[in-house]
Amino acid sequence: NAGVTQTPKFQVLKTGQSMTLQCAQDMNHEYMSWYRQDPGMGLRLIHYSVGAGITDQGEVPNGYNVSRSTTEDFPLRLLSAAPSQTSVYFCASRRDSPYEQYFGPGTRLTVT
Amino acid sequence: AQSVTQLGSHVSVSEGALVLLRCNYSSSVPPYLFWYVQYPNQGLQLLLKYTSAATLVKGINGFEAEFKKSETSFHLTKPSAHMSDAAEYFCAVTHGMIYNQGGKLIFGQGTELSVKP
């Protein structure tokens, strides 16, 4: 099992550019989430999905889109990058029980 | 609404000393509580979790935490610190109904643990 994988590991964007952060898991987990991590703020939920075809917003969804066409994949799209989106992005997946959430290694994004 | 407060953004201990990382939560319903560890440039790894079973929870790497409802606390402890424990630690809260609707974990701000030789 590869667990949760994320690509790319690092990315630099210019303001206004768009891109997609990739996330995949091979554990057949129904639940997947995207978080952003900023210094002193812990992790904040951007979007989540409870299964293929079902997504919903988290705490900080503005500027991001998601879709879930398969159980395995949960890409995060930045529509028009802004410097405020400079952050480390983590994808996570979990099973229903015993509730352990598995995190990917993260994508470090810088928007100039 | 649920929230988590971690007291102390930086904690420094000597090798062999007791580790105590504090976490207080706010929840109007019985909570599920988690501690995660993050090593530099890595993702988060689950240390331990409380999901309404035993109030004293043992985790990996010798860590444990005790759920105290009266104090709304879930402090993380380890009797003897190792150099390899240096990392950032996050406390997180949710409750069963929200969690089963998609895993909405609310994280604290994090506590960076340093271990001095």
GROMACS .gro file of C-alpha atoms in nm:
model
  229
    1ASN     CA    1   0.000   0.000   0.000
    2ALA     CA    2   0.130   0.341  -0.095
    3GLY     CA    3  -0.121   0.506   0.143
    4VAL     CA    4  -0.203   0.867   0.054
    5THR     CA    5   0.008   1.019  -0.221
    6GLN     CA    6   0.025   1.384  -0.326
    7THR     CA    7   0.182   1.553  -0.625
    8PRO     CA    8   0.364   1.778  -0.671
    9LYS     CA    9   0.574   1.815  -0.353
   10PHE     CA   10   0.660   2.176  -0.432
   11GLN     CA   11   0.504   2.434  -0.661
   12VAL     CA   12   0.557   2.802  -0.733
   13LEU     CA   13   0.278   2.992  -0.906
   14LYS     CA   14   0.231   3.348  -1.017
   15THR     CA   15  -0.076   3.537  -0.905
   16GLY     CA   16  -0.371   3.453  -1.128
   17GLN     CA   17  -0.243   3.118  -1.249
   18SER     CA   18  -0.447   2.803  -1.196
   19MET     CA   19  -0.333   2.456  -1.104
   20THR     CA   20  -0.448   2.122  -0.967
   21LEU     CA   21  -0.301   1.949  -0.665
   22GLN     CA   22  -0.332   1.574  -0.701
   23CYS     CA   23  -0.426   1.333  -0.423
   24ALA     CA   24  -0.474   0.959  -0.444
   25GLN     CA   25  -0.523   0.680  -0.191
   26ASP     CA   26  -0.516   0.305  -0.237
   27MET     CA   27  -0.687   0.202   0.087
   28ASN     CA   28  -1.044   0.213  -0.049
   29HIS     CA   29  -1.137   0.484   0.202
   30GLU     CA   30  -1.469   0.658   0.150
   31TYR     CA   31  -1.377   0.980   0.331
   32MET     CA   32  -1.118   1.219   0.188
   33SER     CA   33  -1.029   1.573   0.289
   34TRP     CA   34  -0.805   1.864   0.196
   35TYR     CA   35  -0.643   2.082   0.463
   36ARG     CA   36  -0.412   2.378   0.452
   37GLN     CA   37  -0.150   2.436   0.718
   38ASP     CA   38  -0.032   2.784   0.807
   39PRO     CA   39   0.206   2.881   1.090
   40GLY     CA   40   0.027   2.924   1.423
   41MET     CA   41  -0.309   2.821   1.281
   42GLY     CA   42  -0.294   2.443   1.282
   43LEU     CA   43  -0.473   2.271   0.995
   44ARG     CA   44  -0.790   2.409   0.844
   45LEU     CA   45  -1.034   2.207   0.638
   46ILE     CA   46  -1.083   2.329   0.280
   47HIS     CA   47  -1.314   2.066   0.125
   48TYR     CA   48  -1.409   1.710   0.200
   49SER     CA   49  -1.581   1.415   0.036
   50VAL     CA   50  -1.779   1.127   0.185
   51GLY     CA   51  -1.765   0.919  -0.133
   52ALA     CA   52  -1.741   0.932  -0.509
   53GLY     CA   53  -1.960   1.207  -0.648
   54ILE     CA   54  -2.019   1.374  -0.308
   55THR     CA   55  -1.822   1.677  -0.189
   56ASP     CA   56  -1.881   1.959   0.056
   57GLN     CA   57  -1.713   2.273   0.185
   58GLY     CA   58  -1.501   2.299   0.494
   59GLU     CA   59  -1.388   2.605   0.690
   60VAL     CA   60  -1.191   2.783   0.416
   61PRO     CA   61  -1.328   2.682   0.073
   62ASN     CA   62  -1.302   3.013  -0.113
   63GLY     CA   63  -1.072   3.000  -0.414
   64TYR     CA   64  -1.067   2.620  -0.431
   65ASN     CA   65  -1.270   2.358  -0.617
   66VAL     CA   66  -1.283   1.982  -0.576
   67SER     CA   67  -1.443   1.686  -0.746
   68ARG     CA   68  -1.451   1.315  -0.667
   69SER     CA   69  -1.512   1.101  -0.971
   70THR     CA   70  -1.349   0.788  -0.823
   71THR     CA   71  -1.295   0.653  -0.471
   72GLU     CA   72  -0.919   0.678  -0.517
   73ASP     CA   73  -0.870   1.036  -0.638
   74PHE     CA   74  -0.956   1.373  -0.487
   75PRO     CA   75  -0.789   1.661  -0.675
   76LEU     CA   76  -0.788   2.019  -0.543
   77ARG     CA   77  -0.807   2.300  -0.799
   78LEU     CA   78  -0.688   2.653  -0.743
   79LEU     CA   79  -0.889   2.865  -0.982
   80SER     CA   80  -0.686   3.187  -0.976
   81ALA     CA   81  -0.394   3.172  -0.736
   82ALA     CA   82  -0.346   3.450  -0.482
   83PRO     CA   83  -0.054   3.513  -0.242
   84SER     CA   84  -0.292   3.430   0.047
   85GLN     CA   85  -0.298   3.074  -0.082
   86THR     CA   86   0.070   3.029  -0.008
   87SER     CA   87   0.060   2.735   0.232
   88VAL     CA   88   0.127   2.367   0.281
   89TYR     CA   89  -0.162   2.152   0.159
   90PHE     CA   90  -0.240   1.811   0.302
   91CYS     CA   91  -0.475   1.551   0.168
   92ALA     CA   92  -0.615   1.292   0.409
   93SER     CA   93  -0.835   0.987   0.393
   94ARG     CA   94  -0.997   0.770   0.654
   95ARG     CA   95  -1.216   0.471   0.706
   96ASP     CA   96  -1.542   0.490   0.894
   97SER     CA   97  -1.402   0.314   1.199
   98PRO     CA   98  -1.178   0.325   1.397
   99TYR     CA   99  -1.161   0.682   1.272
  100GLU     CA  100  -0.790   0.702   1.203
  101GLN     CA  101  -0.715   0.968   0.943
  102TYR     CA  102  -0.417   0.907   0.713
  103PHE     CA  103  -0.231   1.210   0.579
  104GLY     CA  104  -0.029   1.252   0.264
  105PRO     CA  105   0.321   1.406   0.270
  106GLY     CA  106   0.195   1.750   0.167
  107THR     CA  107   0.240   1.998  -0.117
  108ARG     CA  108   0.426   2.319  -0.040
  109LEU     CA  109   0.275   2.595  -0.257
  110THR     CA  110   0.416   2.945  -0.300
  111VAL     CA  111   0.220   3.211  -0.488
  112THR     CA  112   0.420   3.518  -0.591
  113ALA     CA  113  -1.931   2.489   1.777
  114GLN     CA  114  -1.623   2.293   1.867
  115SER     CA  115  -1.278   2.431   1.932
  116VAL     CA  116  -0.939   2.327   2.061
  117THR     CA  117  -0.681   2.527   2.251
  118GLN     CA  118  -0.325   2.409   2.292
  119LEU     CA  119  -0.146   2.590   2.573
  120GLY     CA  120   0.207   2.681   2.472
  121SER     CA  121   0.322   2.703   2.113
  122HIS     CA  122   0.671   2.589   2.217
  123VAL     CA  123   0.767   2.344   2.491
  124SER     CA  124   1.127   2.252   2.571
  125VAL     CA  125   1.227   1.959   2.791
  126SER     CA  126   1.550   1.778   2.869
  127GLU     CA  127   1.608   1.425   2.748
  128GLY     CA  128   1.464   1.185   3.008
  129ALA     CA  129   1.225   1.443   3.152
  130LEU     CA  130   0.847   1.425   3.158
  131VAL     CA  131   0.667   1.553   2.848
  132LEU     CA  132   0.336   1.731   2.909
  133LEU     CA  133   0.153   1.895   2.620
  134ARG     CA  134  -0.174   2.061   2.710
  135CYS     CA  135  -0.498   2.050   2.514
  136ASN     CA  136  -0.836   2.187   2.618
  137TYR     CA  137  -1.143   2.146   2.406
  138SER     CA  138  -1.488   2.293   2.377
  139SER     CA  139  -1.775   2.078   2.260
  140SER     CA  140  -2.147   2.076   2.332
  141VAL     CA  141  -2.167   1.703   2.262
  142PRO     CA  142  -1.943   1.412   2.364
  143PRO     CA  143  -1.622   1.462   2.170
  144TYR     CA  144  -1.382   1.243   1.982
  145LEU     CA  145  -1.026   1.362   2.050
  146PHE     CA  146  -0.700   1.297   1.872
  147TRP     CA  147  -0.332   1.375   1.903
  148TYR     CA  148  -0.121   1.389   1.588
  149VAL     CA  149   0.255   1.432   1.549
  150GLN     CA  150   0.428   1.601   1.258
  151TYR     CA  151   0.799   1.554   1.198
  152PRO     CA  152   0.976   1.818   0.985
  153ASN     CA  153   0.864   1.822   0.622
  154GLN     CA  154   0.629   1.529   0.673
  155GLY     CA  155   0.257   1.472   0.699
  156LEU     CA  156   0.069   1.412   1.023
  157GLN     CA  157   0.073   1.077   1.199
  158LEU     CA  158  -0.185   0.966   1.450
  159LEU     CA  159  -0.043   0.921   1.802
  160LEU     CA  160  -0.363   0.824   1.982
  161LYS     CA  161  -0.737   0.877   1.988
  162TYR     CA  162  -1.026   0.891   2.233
  163THR     CA  163  -1.363   0.783   2.101
  164SER     CA  164  -1.569   0.737   2.419
  165ALA     CA  165  -1.412   0.416   2.545
  166ALA     CA  166  -1.144   0.413   2.818
  167THR     CA  167  -1.053   0.761   2.942
  168LEU     CA  168  -0.680   0.681   2.962
  169VAL     CA  169  -0.560   0.623   2.610
  170LYS     CA  170  -0.224   0.476   2.520
  171GLY     CA  171  -0.065   0.555   2.188
  172ILE     CA  172   0.249   0.490   1.992
  173ASN     CA  173   0.603   0.574   2.101
  174GLY     CA  174   0.515   0.565   2.472
  175PHE     CA  175   0.268   0.853   2.467
  176GLU     CA  176  -0.061   0.854   2.650
  177ALA     CA  177  -0.344   1.097   2.714
  178GLU     CA  178  -0.626   1.116   2.963
  179PHE     CA  179  -0.973   1.242   2.880
  180LYS     CA  180  -1.107   1.453   3.168
  181LYS     CA  181  -1.461   1.565   3.101
  182SER     CA  182  -1.481   1.784   3.412
  183GLU     CA  183  -1.174   1.979   3.300
  184THR     CA  184  -1.250   1.956   2.924
  185SER     CA  185  -0.891   1.847   2.880
  186PHE     CA  186  -0.699   1.585   2.685
  187HIS     CA  187  -0.335   1.643   2.780
  188LEU     CA  188  -0.060   1.438   2.618
  189THR     CA  189   0.215   1.290   2.835
  190LYS     CA  190   0.525   1.076   2.807
  191PRO     CA  191   0.726   0.978   3.115
  192SER     CA  192   1.071   1.015   2.958
  193ALA     CA  193   1.150   1.229   2.655
  194HIS     CA  194   1.376   1.106   2.376
  195MET     CA  195   1.557   1.322   2.124
  196SER     CA  196   1.345   1.158   1.854
  197ASP     CA  197   1.030   1.307   2.012
  198ALA     CA  198   1.121   1.654   1.885
  199ALA     CA  199   0.835   1.744   1.650
  200GLU     CA  200   0.515   1.944   1.631
  201TYR     CA  201   0.210   1.802   1.804
  202PHE     CA  202  -0.150   1.877   1.720
  203CYS     CA  203  -0.463   1.813   1.924
  204ALA     CA  204  -0.788   1.776   1.728
  205VAL     CA  205  -1.156   1.740   1.816
  206THR     CA  206  -1.471   1.627   1.646
  207HIS     CA  207  -1.777   1.432   1.746
  208GLY     CA  208  -1.925   1.117   1.607
  209MET     CA  209  -2.210   1.264   1.409
  210ILE     CA  210  -1.994   1.523   1.232
  211TYR     CA  211  -1.713   1.280   1.181
  212ASN     CA  212  -1.939   1.031   1.014
  213GLN     CA  213  -2.051   1.307   0.781
  214GLY     CA  214  -1.706   1.358   0.643
  215GLY     CA  215  -1.430   1.387   0.894
  216LYS     CA  216  -1.448   1.747   1.006
  217LEU     CA  217  -1.158   1.756   1.246
  218ILE     CA  218  -1.092   2.085   1.424
  219PHE     CA  219  -0.722   2.126   1.497
  220GLY     CA  220  -0.544   2.323   1.762
  221GLN     CA  221  -0.264   2.562   1.671
  222GLY     CA  222   0.007   2.309   1.743
  223THR     CA  223   0.285   2.279   2.003
  224GLU     CA  224   0.645   2.246   1.897
  225LEU     CA  225   0.838   2.016   2.130
  226SER     CA  226   1.213   2.057   2.162
  227VAL     CA  227   1.424   1.800   2.348
  228LYS     CA  228   1.759   1.912   2.489
  229PRO     CA  229   2.040   1.660   2.536
   0.00000   0.00000   0.00000
